[in-house]
Structures are given as C-alpha cells and as structure tokens.
XYZ file of C-alpha atoms in Angstrom:
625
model
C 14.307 0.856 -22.458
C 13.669 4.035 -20.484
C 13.996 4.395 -16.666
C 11.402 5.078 -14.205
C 13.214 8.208 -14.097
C 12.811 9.163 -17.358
C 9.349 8.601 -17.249
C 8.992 10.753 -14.691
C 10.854 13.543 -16.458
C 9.198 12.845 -19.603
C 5.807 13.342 -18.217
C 6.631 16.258 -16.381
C 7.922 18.170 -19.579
C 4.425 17.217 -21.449
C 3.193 20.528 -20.486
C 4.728 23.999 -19.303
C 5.304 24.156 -15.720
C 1.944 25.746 -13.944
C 2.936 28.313 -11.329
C 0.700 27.746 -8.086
C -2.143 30.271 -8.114
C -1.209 31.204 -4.475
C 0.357 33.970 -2.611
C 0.837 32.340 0.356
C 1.937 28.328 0.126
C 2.766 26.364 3.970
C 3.708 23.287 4.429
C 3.766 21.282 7.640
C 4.384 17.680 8.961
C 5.343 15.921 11.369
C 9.030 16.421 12.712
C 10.234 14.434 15.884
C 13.783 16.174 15.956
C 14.986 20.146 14.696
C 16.937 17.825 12.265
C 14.109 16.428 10.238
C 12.617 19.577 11.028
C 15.440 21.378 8.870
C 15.210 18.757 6.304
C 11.581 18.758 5.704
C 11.708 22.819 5.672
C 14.472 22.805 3.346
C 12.947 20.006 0.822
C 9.531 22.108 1.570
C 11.056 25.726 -0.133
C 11.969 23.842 -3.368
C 8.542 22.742 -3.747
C 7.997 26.871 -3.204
C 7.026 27.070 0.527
C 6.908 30.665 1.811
C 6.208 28.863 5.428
C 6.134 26.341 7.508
C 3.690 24.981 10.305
C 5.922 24.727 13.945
C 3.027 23.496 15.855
C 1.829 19.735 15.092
C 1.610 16.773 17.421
C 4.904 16.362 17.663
C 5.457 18.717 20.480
C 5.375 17.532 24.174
C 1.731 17.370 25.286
C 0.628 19.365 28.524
C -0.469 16.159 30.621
C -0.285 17.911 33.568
C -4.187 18.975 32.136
C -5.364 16.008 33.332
C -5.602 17.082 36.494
C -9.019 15.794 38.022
C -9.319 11.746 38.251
C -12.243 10.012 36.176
C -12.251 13.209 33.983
C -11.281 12.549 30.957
C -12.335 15.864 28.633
C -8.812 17.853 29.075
C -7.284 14.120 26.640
C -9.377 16.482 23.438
C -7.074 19.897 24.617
C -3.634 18.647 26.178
C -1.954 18.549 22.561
C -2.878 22.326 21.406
C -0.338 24.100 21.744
C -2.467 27.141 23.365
C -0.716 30.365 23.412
C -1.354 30.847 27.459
C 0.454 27.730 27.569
C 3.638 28.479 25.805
C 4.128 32.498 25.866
C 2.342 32.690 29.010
C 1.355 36.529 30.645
C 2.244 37.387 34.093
C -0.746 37.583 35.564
C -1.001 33.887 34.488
C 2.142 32.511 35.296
C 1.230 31.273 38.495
C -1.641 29.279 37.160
C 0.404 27.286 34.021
C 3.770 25.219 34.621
C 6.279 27.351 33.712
C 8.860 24.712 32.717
C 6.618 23.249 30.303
C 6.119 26.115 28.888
C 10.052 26.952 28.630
C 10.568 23.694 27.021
C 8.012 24.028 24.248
C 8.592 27.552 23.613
C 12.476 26.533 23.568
C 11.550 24.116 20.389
C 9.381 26.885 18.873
C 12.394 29.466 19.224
C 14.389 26.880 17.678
C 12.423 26.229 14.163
C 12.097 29.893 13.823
C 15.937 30.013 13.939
C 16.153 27.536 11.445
C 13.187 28.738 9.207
C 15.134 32.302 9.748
C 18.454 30.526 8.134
C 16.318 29.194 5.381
C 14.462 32.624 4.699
C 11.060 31.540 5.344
C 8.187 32.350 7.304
C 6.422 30.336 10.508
C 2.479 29.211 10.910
C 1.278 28.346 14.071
C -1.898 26.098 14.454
C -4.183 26.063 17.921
C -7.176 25.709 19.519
C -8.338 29.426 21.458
C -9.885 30.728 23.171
C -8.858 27.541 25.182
C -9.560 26.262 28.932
C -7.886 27.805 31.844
C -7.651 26.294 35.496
C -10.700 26.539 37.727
C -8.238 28.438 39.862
C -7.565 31.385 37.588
C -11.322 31.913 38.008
C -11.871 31.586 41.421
C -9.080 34.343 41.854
C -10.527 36.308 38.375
C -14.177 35.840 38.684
C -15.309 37.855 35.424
C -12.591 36.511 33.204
C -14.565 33.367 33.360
C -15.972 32.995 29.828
C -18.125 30.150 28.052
C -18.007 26.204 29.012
C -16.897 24.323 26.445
C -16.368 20.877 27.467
C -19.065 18.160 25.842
C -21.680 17.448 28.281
C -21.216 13.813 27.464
C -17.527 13.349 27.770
C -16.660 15.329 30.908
C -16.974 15.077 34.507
C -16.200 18.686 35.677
C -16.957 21.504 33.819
C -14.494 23.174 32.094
C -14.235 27.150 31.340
C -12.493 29.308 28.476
C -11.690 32.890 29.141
C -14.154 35.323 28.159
C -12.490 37.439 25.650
C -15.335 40.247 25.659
C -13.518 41.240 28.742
C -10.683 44.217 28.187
C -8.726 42.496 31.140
C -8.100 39.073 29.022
C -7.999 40.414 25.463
C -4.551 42.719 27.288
C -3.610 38.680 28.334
C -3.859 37.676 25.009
C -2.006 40.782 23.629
C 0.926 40.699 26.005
C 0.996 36.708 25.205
C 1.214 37.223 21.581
C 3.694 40.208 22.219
C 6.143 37.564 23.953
C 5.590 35.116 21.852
C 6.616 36.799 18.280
C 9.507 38.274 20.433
C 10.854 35.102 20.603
C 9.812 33.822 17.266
C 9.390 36.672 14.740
C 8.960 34.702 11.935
C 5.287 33.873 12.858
C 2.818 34.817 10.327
C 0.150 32.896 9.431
C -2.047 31.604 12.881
C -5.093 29.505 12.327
C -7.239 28.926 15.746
C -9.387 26.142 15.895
C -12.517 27.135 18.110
C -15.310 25.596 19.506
C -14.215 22.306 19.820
C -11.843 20.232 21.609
C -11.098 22.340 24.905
C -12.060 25.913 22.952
C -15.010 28.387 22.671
C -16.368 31.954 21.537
C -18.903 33.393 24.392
C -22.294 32.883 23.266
C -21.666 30.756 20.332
C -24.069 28.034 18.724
C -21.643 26.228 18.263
C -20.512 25.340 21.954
C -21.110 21.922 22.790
C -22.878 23.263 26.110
C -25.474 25.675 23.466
C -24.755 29.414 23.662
C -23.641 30.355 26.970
C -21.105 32.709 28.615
C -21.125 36.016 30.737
C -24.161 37.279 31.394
C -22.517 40.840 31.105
C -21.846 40.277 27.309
C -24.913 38.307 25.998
C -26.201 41.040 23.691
C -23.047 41.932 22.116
C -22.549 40.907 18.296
C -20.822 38.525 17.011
C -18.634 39.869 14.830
C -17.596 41.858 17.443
C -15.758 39.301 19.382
C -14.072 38.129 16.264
C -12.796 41.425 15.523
C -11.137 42.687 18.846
C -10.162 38.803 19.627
C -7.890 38.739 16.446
C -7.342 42.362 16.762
C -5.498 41.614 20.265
C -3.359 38.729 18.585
C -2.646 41.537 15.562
C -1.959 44.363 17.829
C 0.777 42.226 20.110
C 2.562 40.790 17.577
C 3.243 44.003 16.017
C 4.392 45.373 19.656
C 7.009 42.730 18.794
C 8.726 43.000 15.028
C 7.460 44.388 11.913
C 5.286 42.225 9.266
C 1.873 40.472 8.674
C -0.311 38.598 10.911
C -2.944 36.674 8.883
C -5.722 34.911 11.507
C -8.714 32.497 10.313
C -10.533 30.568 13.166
C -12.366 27.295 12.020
C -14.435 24.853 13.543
C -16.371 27.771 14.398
C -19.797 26.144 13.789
C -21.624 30.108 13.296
C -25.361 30.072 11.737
C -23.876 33.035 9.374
C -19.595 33.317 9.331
C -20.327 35.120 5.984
C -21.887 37.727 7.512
C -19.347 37.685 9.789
C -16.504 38.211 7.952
C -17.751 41.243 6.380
C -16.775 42.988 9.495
C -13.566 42.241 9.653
C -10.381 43.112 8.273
C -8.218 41.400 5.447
C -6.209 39.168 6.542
C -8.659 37.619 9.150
C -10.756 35.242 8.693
C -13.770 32.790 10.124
C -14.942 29.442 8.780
C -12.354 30.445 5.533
C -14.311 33.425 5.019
C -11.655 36.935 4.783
C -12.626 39.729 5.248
C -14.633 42.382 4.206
C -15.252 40.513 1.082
C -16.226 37.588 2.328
C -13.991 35.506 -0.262
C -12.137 32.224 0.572
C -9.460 32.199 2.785
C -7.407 29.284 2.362
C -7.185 26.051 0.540
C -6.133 22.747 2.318
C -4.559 19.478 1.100
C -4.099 16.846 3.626
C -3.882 17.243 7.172
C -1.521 16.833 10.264
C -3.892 16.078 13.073
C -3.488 12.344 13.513
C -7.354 12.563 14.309
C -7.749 13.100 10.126
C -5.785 9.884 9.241
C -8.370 7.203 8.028
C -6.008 4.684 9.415
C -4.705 5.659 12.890
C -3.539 4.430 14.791
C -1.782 2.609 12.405
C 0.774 4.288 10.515
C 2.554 4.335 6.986
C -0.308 3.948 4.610
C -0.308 6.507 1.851
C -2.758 8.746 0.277
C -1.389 9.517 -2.915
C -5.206 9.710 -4.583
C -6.590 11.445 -1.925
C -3.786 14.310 -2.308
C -4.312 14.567 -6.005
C -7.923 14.924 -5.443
C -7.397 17.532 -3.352
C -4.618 19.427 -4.748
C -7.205 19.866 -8.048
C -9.669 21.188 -5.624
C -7.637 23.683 -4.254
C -6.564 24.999 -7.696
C -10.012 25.742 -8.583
C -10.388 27.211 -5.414
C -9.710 30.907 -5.701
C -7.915 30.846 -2.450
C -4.539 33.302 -1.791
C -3.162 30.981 0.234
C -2.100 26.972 0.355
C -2.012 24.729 3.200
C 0.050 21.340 1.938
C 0.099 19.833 5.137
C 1.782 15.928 5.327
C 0.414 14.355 8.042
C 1.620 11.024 6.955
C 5.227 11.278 7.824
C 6.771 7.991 6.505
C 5.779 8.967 3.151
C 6.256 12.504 2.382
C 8.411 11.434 -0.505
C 5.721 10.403 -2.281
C 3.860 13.819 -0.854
C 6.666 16.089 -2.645
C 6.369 14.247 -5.567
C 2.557 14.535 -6.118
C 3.043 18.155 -5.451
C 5.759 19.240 -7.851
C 4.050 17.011 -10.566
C 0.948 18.307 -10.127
C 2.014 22.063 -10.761
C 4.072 21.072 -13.637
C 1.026 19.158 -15.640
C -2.054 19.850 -13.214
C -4.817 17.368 -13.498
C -8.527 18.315 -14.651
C -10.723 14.377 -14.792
C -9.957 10.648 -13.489
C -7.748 10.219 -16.654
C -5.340 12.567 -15.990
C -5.200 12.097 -11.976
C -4.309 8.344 -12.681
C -1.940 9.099 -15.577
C -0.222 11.418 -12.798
C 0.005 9.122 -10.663
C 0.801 5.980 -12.696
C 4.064 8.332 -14.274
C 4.553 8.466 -10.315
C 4.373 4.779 -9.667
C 6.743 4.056 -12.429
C 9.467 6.109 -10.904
C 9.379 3.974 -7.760
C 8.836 0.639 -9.195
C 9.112 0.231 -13.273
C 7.053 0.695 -16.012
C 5.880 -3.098 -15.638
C 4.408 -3.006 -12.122
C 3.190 0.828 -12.006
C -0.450 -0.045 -12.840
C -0.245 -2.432 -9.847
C 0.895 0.151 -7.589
C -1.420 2.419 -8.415
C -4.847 -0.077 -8.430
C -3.290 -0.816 -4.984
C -3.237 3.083 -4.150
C -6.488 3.129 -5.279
C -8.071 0.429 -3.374
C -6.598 2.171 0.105
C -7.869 5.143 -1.146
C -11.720 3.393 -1.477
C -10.858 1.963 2.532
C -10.002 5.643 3.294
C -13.007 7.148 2.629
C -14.978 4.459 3.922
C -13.480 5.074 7.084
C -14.524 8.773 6.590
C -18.277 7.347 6.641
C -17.167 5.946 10.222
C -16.059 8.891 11.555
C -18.523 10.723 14.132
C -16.020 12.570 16.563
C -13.284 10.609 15.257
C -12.850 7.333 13.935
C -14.156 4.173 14.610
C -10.819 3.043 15.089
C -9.528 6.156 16.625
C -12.098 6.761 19.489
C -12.950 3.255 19.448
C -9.789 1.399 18.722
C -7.710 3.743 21.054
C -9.504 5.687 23.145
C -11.943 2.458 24.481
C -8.986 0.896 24.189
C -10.751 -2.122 22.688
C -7.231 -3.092 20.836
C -5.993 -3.895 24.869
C -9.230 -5.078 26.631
C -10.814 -8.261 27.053
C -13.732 -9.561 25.443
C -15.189 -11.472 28.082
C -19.163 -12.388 28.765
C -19.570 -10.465 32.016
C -16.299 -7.898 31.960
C -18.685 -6.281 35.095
C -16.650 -10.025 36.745
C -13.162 -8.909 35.921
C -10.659 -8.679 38.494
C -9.338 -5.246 38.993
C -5.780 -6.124 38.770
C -8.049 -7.957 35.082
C -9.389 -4.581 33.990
C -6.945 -1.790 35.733
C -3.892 -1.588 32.876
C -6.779 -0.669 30.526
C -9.236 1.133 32.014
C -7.304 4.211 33.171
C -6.727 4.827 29.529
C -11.086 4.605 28.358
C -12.468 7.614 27.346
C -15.313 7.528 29.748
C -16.621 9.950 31.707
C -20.441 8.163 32.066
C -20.656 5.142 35.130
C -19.200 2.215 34.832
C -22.204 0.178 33.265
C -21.112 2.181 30.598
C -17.408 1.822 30.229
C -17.661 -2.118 30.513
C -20.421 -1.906 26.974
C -18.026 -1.671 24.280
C -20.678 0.141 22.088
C -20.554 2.928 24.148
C -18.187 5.711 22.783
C -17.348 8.339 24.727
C -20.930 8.909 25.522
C -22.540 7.885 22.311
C -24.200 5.047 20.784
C -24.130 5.687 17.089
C -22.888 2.154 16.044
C -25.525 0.334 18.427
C -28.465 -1.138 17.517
C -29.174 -3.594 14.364
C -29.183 -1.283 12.312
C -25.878 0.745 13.597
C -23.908 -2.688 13.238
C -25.131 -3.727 10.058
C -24.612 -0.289 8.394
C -21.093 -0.193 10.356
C -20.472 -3.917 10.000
C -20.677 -4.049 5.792
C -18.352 -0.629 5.490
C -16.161 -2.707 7.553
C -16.328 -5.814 5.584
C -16.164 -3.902 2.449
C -12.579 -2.016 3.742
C -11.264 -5.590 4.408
C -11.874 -6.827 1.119
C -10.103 -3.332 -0.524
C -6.733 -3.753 1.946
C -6.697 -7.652 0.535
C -6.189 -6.416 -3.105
C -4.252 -3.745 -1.703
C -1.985 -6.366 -0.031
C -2.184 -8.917 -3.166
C -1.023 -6.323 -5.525
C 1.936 -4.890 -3.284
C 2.917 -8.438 -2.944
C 2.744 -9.533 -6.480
C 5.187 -6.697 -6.907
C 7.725 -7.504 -4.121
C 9.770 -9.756 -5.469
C 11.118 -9.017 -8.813
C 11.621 -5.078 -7.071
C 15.186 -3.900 -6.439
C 16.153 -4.415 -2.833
C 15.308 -0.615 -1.548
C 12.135 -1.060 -2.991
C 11.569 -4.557 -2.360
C 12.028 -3.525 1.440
C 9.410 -0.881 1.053
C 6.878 -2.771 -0.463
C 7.157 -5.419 2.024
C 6.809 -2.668 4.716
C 3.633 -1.431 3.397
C 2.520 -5.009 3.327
C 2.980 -5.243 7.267
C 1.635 -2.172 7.591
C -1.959 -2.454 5.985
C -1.488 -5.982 7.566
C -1.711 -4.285 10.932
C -4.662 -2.300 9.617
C -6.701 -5.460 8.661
C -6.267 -6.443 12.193
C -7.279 -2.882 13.340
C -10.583 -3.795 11.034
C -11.427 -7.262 12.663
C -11.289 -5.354 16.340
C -13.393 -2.797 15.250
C -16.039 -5.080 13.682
C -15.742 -7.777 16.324
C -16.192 -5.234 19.366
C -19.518 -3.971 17.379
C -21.012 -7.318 16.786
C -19.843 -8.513 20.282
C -21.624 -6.067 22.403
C -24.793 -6.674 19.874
C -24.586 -10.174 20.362
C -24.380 -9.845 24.498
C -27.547 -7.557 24.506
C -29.088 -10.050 22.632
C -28.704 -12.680 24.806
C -28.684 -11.247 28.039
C -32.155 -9.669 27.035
C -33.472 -13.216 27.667
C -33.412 -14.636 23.736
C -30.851 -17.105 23.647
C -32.214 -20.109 25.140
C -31.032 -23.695 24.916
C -32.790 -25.628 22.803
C -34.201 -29.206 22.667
C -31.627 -31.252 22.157
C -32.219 -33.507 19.242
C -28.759 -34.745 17.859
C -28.610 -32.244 15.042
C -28.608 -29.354 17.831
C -26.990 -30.785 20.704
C -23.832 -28.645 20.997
C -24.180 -25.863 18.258
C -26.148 -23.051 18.369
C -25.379 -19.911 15.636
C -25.265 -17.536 18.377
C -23.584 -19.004 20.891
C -20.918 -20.081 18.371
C -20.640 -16.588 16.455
C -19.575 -14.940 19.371
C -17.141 -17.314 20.402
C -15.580 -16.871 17.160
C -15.299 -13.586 17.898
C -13.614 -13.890 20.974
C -10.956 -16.446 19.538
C -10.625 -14.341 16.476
C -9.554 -11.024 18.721
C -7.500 -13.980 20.501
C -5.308 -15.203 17.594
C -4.959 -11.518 16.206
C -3.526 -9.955 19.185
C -1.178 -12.765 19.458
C -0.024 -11.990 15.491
C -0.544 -8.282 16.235
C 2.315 -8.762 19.566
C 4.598 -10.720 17.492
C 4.617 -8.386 14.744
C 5.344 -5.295 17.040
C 8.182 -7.652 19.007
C 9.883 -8.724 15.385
C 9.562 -5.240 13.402
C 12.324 -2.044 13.771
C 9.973 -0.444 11.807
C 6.872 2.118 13.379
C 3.695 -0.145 12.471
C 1.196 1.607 14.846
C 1.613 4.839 17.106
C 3.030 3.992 20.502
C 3.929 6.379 23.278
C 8.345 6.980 23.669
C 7.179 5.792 27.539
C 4.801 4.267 29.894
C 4.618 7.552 31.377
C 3.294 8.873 28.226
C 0.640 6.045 27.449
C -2.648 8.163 27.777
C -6.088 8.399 26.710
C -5.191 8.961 22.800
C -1.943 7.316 22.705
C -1.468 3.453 23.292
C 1.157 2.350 25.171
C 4.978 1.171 24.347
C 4.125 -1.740 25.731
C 1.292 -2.544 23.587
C 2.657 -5.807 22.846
C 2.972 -6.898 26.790
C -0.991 -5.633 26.853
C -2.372 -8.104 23.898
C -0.886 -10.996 25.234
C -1.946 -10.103 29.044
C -5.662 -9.629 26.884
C -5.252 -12.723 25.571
C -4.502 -14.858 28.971
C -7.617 -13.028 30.317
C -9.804 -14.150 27.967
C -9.207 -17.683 27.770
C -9.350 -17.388 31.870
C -12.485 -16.471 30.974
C -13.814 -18.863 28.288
C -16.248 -21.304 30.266
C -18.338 -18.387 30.796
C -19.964 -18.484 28.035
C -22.512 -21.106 28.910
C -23.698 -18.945 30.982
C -25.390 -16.670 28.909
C -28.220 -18.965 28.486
C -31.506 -19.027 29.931
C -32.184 -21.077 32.657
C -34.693 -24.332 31.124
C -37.989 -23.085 31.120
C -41.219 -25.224 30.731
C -42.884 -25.085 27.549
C -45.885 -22.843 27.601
C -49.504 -24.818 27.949
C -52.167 -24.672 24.891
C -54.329 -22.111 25.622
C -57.941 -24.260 26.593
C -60.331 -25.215 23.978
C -63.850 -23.237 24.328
C-alpha cells in the first residue's frame, strides 16, 4: 500500500516541473518573532523567493495616532507602517515619536540582516501619501495636502501631505534615503493610496471627492505619480546601489492606464507599469487580516482559494509574484499548494481538485483525502460568501469587531444601560456619528447597508447558507478524526474548534441584524398585544423571536468564554494586552467580556414586555349613510 507520501511524490513527477513565469516572486506572512521570521524566509527561497515582505501586521501599531477622543478614523491608518513614521526626516522629527519609530525601524534593520544572510531581497508594503499631525501644518501651512479621512467615520479632519510641493517630495527623499541606509535590501515597495489614512491631491478617488491645494489643482495627474515615486527612486539610490520597483493601488483613478504611460518601468498604478501600460504584478492571497473571510477568527484554510488563484496568476502575464500567506497557522499547507502547483500546474476543476486531493492524502491517507478536501471545499463556498458581505470590510470584521457586537449586550433599550453597563465596550465602537447611532447595532461605521427588510433578508440567507457549509465542513473533519494518527488527529480536532468558533461568529452576526430589525419594528408602534384568547395568551412570534435571539447570543458567549478559557491554542485574534485592546483588535480578556455580556443581559430580560403598545381601544365602524 503506498504512503501519503508517495502519493504526493507520485503526482508531482506526472508532469515536468513548470518553472514560474516570473522574474520577480515575494512572499510574505505573518511573523511574530525574527525567528519565525528566519524560518518562513528560509522555507520561502526553496519555494524560489527572490524576496520577502518585512512590513505586515505584525509590527507594533502607532496607537499613539489616536490622539483626539471620540475620533475614531486614525484605527484605518495606525497599522501602516508609513515611511514618515519609521525613517522619519528632520524637519519631522519633532512631530512623530521618535522611540516608536527606533523600535520598528530596529525590527526592519533586523529582517534585512537576516534576508541579507539568506541572499534575498526585502518588499515593503504601506499606505502614502499618509496623514501627518495637525501640528506639522499649522507650523508648514502649504505642505498641507488633500483630506482623506471618510466623511462618515471621522470626527476631525484629517490631512496628507501635499506631495506637489518641492519642500515634501525632499521629506520623502531624505526619508527613503535613511531608510534603505539602514535596510538596503529593499526593493520592491507597493503604496496603498487613497484609502485608509492616504491620498493623491486632487484625486477621485478621495473619500472627501477631489480636493487639495488650491496652488496645484490644474496640474496632471500623471504628474504627481511620476515625481512622487521619482522622490522614493531618487533617495534610495542616494543610499546603495540596485532597483526600486513602486506600484500604488487602491488608487481609484477614472484612467490609471493612461496614467501609466507616463511613467517609467518599474513603476506602476492600479498594476499598470509603465510606459506600456502592461500588468504589473500578480497576487495570491493576502496578509491584511482585513482580506481573511473569517477574522477574527483564525486557523481556517484556503487551500481552494490559493489554487484558484495561483492559475490566475499564471495566465496573467505579470513579471512579478506576490504569494503572500496571510493565514499563518497554515502555511504548510500554503508551501505545499505552491510547489505542487509549479510542478503539474492546474488548467479546469478536475485538475485543481486532483491537486489538491494528492495534497489531502499526504496529510491524512488515501481513505479520508476526498473528505478533506469536500470539507476544504465547503469553507471555501463560506469564504466567498463572506466576500458578498464585505462593504468596507466584513460583516464580521467591522461588525463583529469593530461594533464590538461579539462583547455588547443585546438589550431592548441599550439607550438604559448603565455606564459602568456599556463603558468596557463602547470605547472600542467604531463610531464617530451620535450616540443614537452607536447604541443601533445596524449602524456600521456610518452605514446602513444591512438595514432594512430587504438588507437582512439578503444578509440573513448568505448567513444561513455559510452555517450550513461550516456544518459539513465540521461533519467531515470529524468523521476523519478518529482513525487519524495522533499529530493529525490533534489537527483535525483543532480545525474543528476553530470553524466551531466561526459558527458562533455567524449566529452574532445574523442575530445583531435581525435584532435591530426586529426593535425598529416594534418600537415603530406594530407590535401590539393581542386579544387574549387561550391560543394567544403568552406567545406572540415576535416577541418570542427576539428573545431567542437574545438567549441564543446568551448561551454562545458562555460556550465561546469556555472555549477561549480551556484552549492553548489561538482560536480568535486577541490583543498580547489590555493596553493593546483597540478599535480592530478585541481584547485578551475577551472571555471576562462575554460573560460580563451575558450577566447584563439577563439583568436586563424583563424588559422586554415593554416593547409593546400600550392597550388601545378598538377603532369604531365608520357610520352607516
């Protein structure tokens, strides 16, 4: 009988090892020490990385951004890694905390030292042109350039620097000077604009509409593009010899095409190069946790959706690869899907599955592999039904999280909390409307998208239908568990609690939806008591549906707590410490919060009668004429 092993090799020798049509391949993930750094970088150039990302999520976060109370815009930029921020200029120095930026340069110096050992290259990811403090522009009044925070989301308006001026394009050139001095091996940079804290003067695609110095209006486009990544080019080769490749996405132009024909090779805007216009780059996968279909819980793979994608990106035409594993507990499988794929690449649904059923069999057997992969499959269908769900993030993401409607109460009249009742989760809402608005759970950061009958029903049968995917999911991966050998046994049953923790994540989602429908319905006046023959003395559909609710989020944050308080394992993504508990992040002592939700709730239970209507007379017969 052959071993999974075998089959693995066997299937890879069915067909002469494809080189990657790439120049250029970089891989990134995840690393929470310069140890797994090393390790991924190292297992990274024998899948034939030429470099690897050194900016994700995992670096510390500039909090000190949230610097005005009740506004909570600076939660999108505090985790881009701006290059003010960490390789900051002189004149700017005594606008930016130095230490911070010592520390996170410190950790950038020290994966290009390691990436140097290794012989391979650095890519740095950002968002620029990004804010600046109000205070740089009282003191610099014409470096002030567009305002790019979402009218919806922020409180005080926020400012990039307007890079038409010659003073801050010689910021950003003595910036990137310092900051290849210190790590050489940078480049590849890719600049995220117009979103999230970032913005190009006179854009359409600033949230505010096109707006920045008056000075400047009339000047093209490409124009800004040019000298902006010209400035980046020009101070990195003050520093060392070599390439520096820019693209800026996000960018949101009517025409980047046109765009790009004025530029250089080598630079790029919405994966456009130019002069030619041709495609940049080519991305698999992702390592903003605002791309994972399942955050904030963690673990679940997406071995389908990386196949799909890898086959994209070989049709693509594109110089250069971005393999980027933003799923960090399994970039085994990641690696895997990679090295496979290049030896036998797939072309159809036939040959993606038979890739990754020769995959499955490696990890658990011939016998079980078609069970592992129908269970990779059905998270793949809840994946990109979450995708539907996404409108600024996830449901589950700016919902979930960033309402924080995994910690709050569901209560009748939450405007009736206590604030000592509503304090440990309110700090954390995004919410920068009143607070009629931050007690309706339907309101997301400014928007109503899900609201409405027809926002929850559309919303509420995605939901239903992911629930019913993770269940086969979980069936499947259990059916397995037992007869597995104990390393994979313990895996399996891992992924079990994980999408278990997702399923949960599902109910709250749904169940804050159909709440807040079901309070404006019956606060609107509509839910009235009715006559009380026997048959309808105590139970009316409404009244009861939303109590069910409220005692389903009830008993699921008490399993949700005692899964987090049993498990050694990461099941959802918690801050290291209180003091890093923040708008995007839920707390490390999440498990503390759902059982403090829970005791508020059933404080809260007899309120519920109240949302009738008062009795009301019957109306008379209109008269007879």
């Amino acid at each position: 009988m052959r071993s999974a092993a075998m089959i693995l090799a066997l299937w890879s020798a069915t067909a002469a090892a494809a080189a990657p049509p790439f120049r250029t391949v970089i891989f990134g993930r995840y690393s929470d020490s310069i140890q797994s750094f090393e390790a991924f970088a190292r297992r990274a150039k024998q899948s034939g990385a030429t470099h690897i990302v050194i900016t994700a999520e995992d670096l510390p976060w500039a909090l000190w951004m949230l610097d005005t109370p009740g506004d909570p815009y600076p939660a999108w930029a505090m985790s881009n890694i701006g290059i003010f921020k960490v390789a900051t200029p002189d004149a700017l120095r005594p606008y930016l905390p130095q230490d911070y930026a010592a520390r996170v340069l410190g950790i950038l110096k020290e994966r290009c030292e390691v990436l140097r050992r290794l012989g391979l290259k650095a890519a740095y990811t950002t968002f620029e042109p990004q804010i600046l403090p109000e205070a740089v522009y009282r003191d610099h009044p014409l470096w002030r350039g567009p305002q790019v925070d979402h009218p919806l989301r922020s409180r005080v308006p926020r400012f990039a620097p307007n890079i038409d001026h010659p003073e801050v394009l010689a910021l950003y050139r003595e910036s990137m000077r310092k900051f290849c001095t210190v790590c050489p091996e940078v480049e590849v940079v890719s600049l995220h604009t117009n979103d999230s804290g970032s913005g190009m003067s006179w854009s359409p695609g600033l949230y505010q509409g096109p707006n920045g110095s008056a000075l400047t209006r009339d000047r093209r486009m490409y124009e800004r593009y040019r000298d902006f990544f010209g400035a980046l080019r020009q101070g990195a080769q003050e520093a060392r010899t070599g390439p520096l490749e820019i693209d800026a996405e996000w960018v949101r132009e009517a025409t980047p095409e046109l765009v790009a024909t004025r530029l250089e090779p080598g630079m790029a805007v919405a994966n456009f190069e130019g002069p030619k216009a041709t495609r940049y780059k080519a991305v698999v996968g992702f390592l903003l946790d605002y791309f994972y279909p399942f955050y904030p819980a963690l673990g679940i793979p997406l071995p389908v959706r990386y196949v799909e994608e890898l086959e994209q990106a070989a049709q693509s035409g594109a110089q250069r690869l971005f393999y980027l594993i933003g799923d960090r507990y399994n970039t085994d499988i990641y690696f895997d899907i990679y090295d496979n794929f290049w030896k036998s690449p797939t072309s159809d649904e036939v040959s993606r599955m038979q890739l990754l059923r020769a995959i499955a069999a490696s990890r658990v057997g011939e016998a079980d592999a078609g069970r592992l992969v129908s269970a990779w499959a059905a998270i793949h269908r809840a994946g990109r039904d979450v995708d539907i769900l996404n409108f600024g993030g996830t449901l589950f993401y700016i919902g979930g999280v960033h309402q924080r409607w995994i910690t709050r109460p569901f209560v009748p009249f939450p405007e009736e909390l206590l604030p000592e009742e509503r304090e440990y989760y309110r700090k954390f809402q995004f919410q920068a409307r009143g607070e009629d608005r931050a007690m309706d759970l339907g309101d997301i950061q400014g928007t109503r998208q899900y609201q409405g009958l027809g926002g929850a029903a559309v919303s509420g049968q995605l939901l239903v239908r992911m629930k019913a995917d993770i269940a086969q999911a979980r069936r499947l991966i259990s059916s397995m568990a037992p007869s597995a050998p104990p390393p994979r046994r313990a895996e399996l049953e891992l992924l079990d609690r994980r999408l278990r923790v997702f399923d949960i994540l599902i109910d709250n989602c749904r169940d804050g939806l159909e709440y807040q429908y079901l309070l404006d319905f019956m606060k609107g006046g509509r839910l009235r008591r009715p006559i009380e023959f026997q048959e309808h003395l105590t139970d009316i559909p409404e009244w009861r549906q939303i109590k069910e609710i409220a005692r389903r989020e009830m008993d699921n944050s008490i399993v949700l707590a005692e899964m987090l308080e049993s498990s050694r394992d990461a099941l959802l993504d918690l801050a290291k410490t209180k003091e890093e508990e923040n708008i995007r992040v839920l707390g490390p002592d999440l498990a503390r919060q759902l059982r403090r939700r829970v005791e508020i709730m059933a404080k809260y239970r007899e309120d519920y009668k109240r949302l009738f209507d008062a009795e009301k007379p019957l109306p008379r017969p209109a008269p007879q004429r």
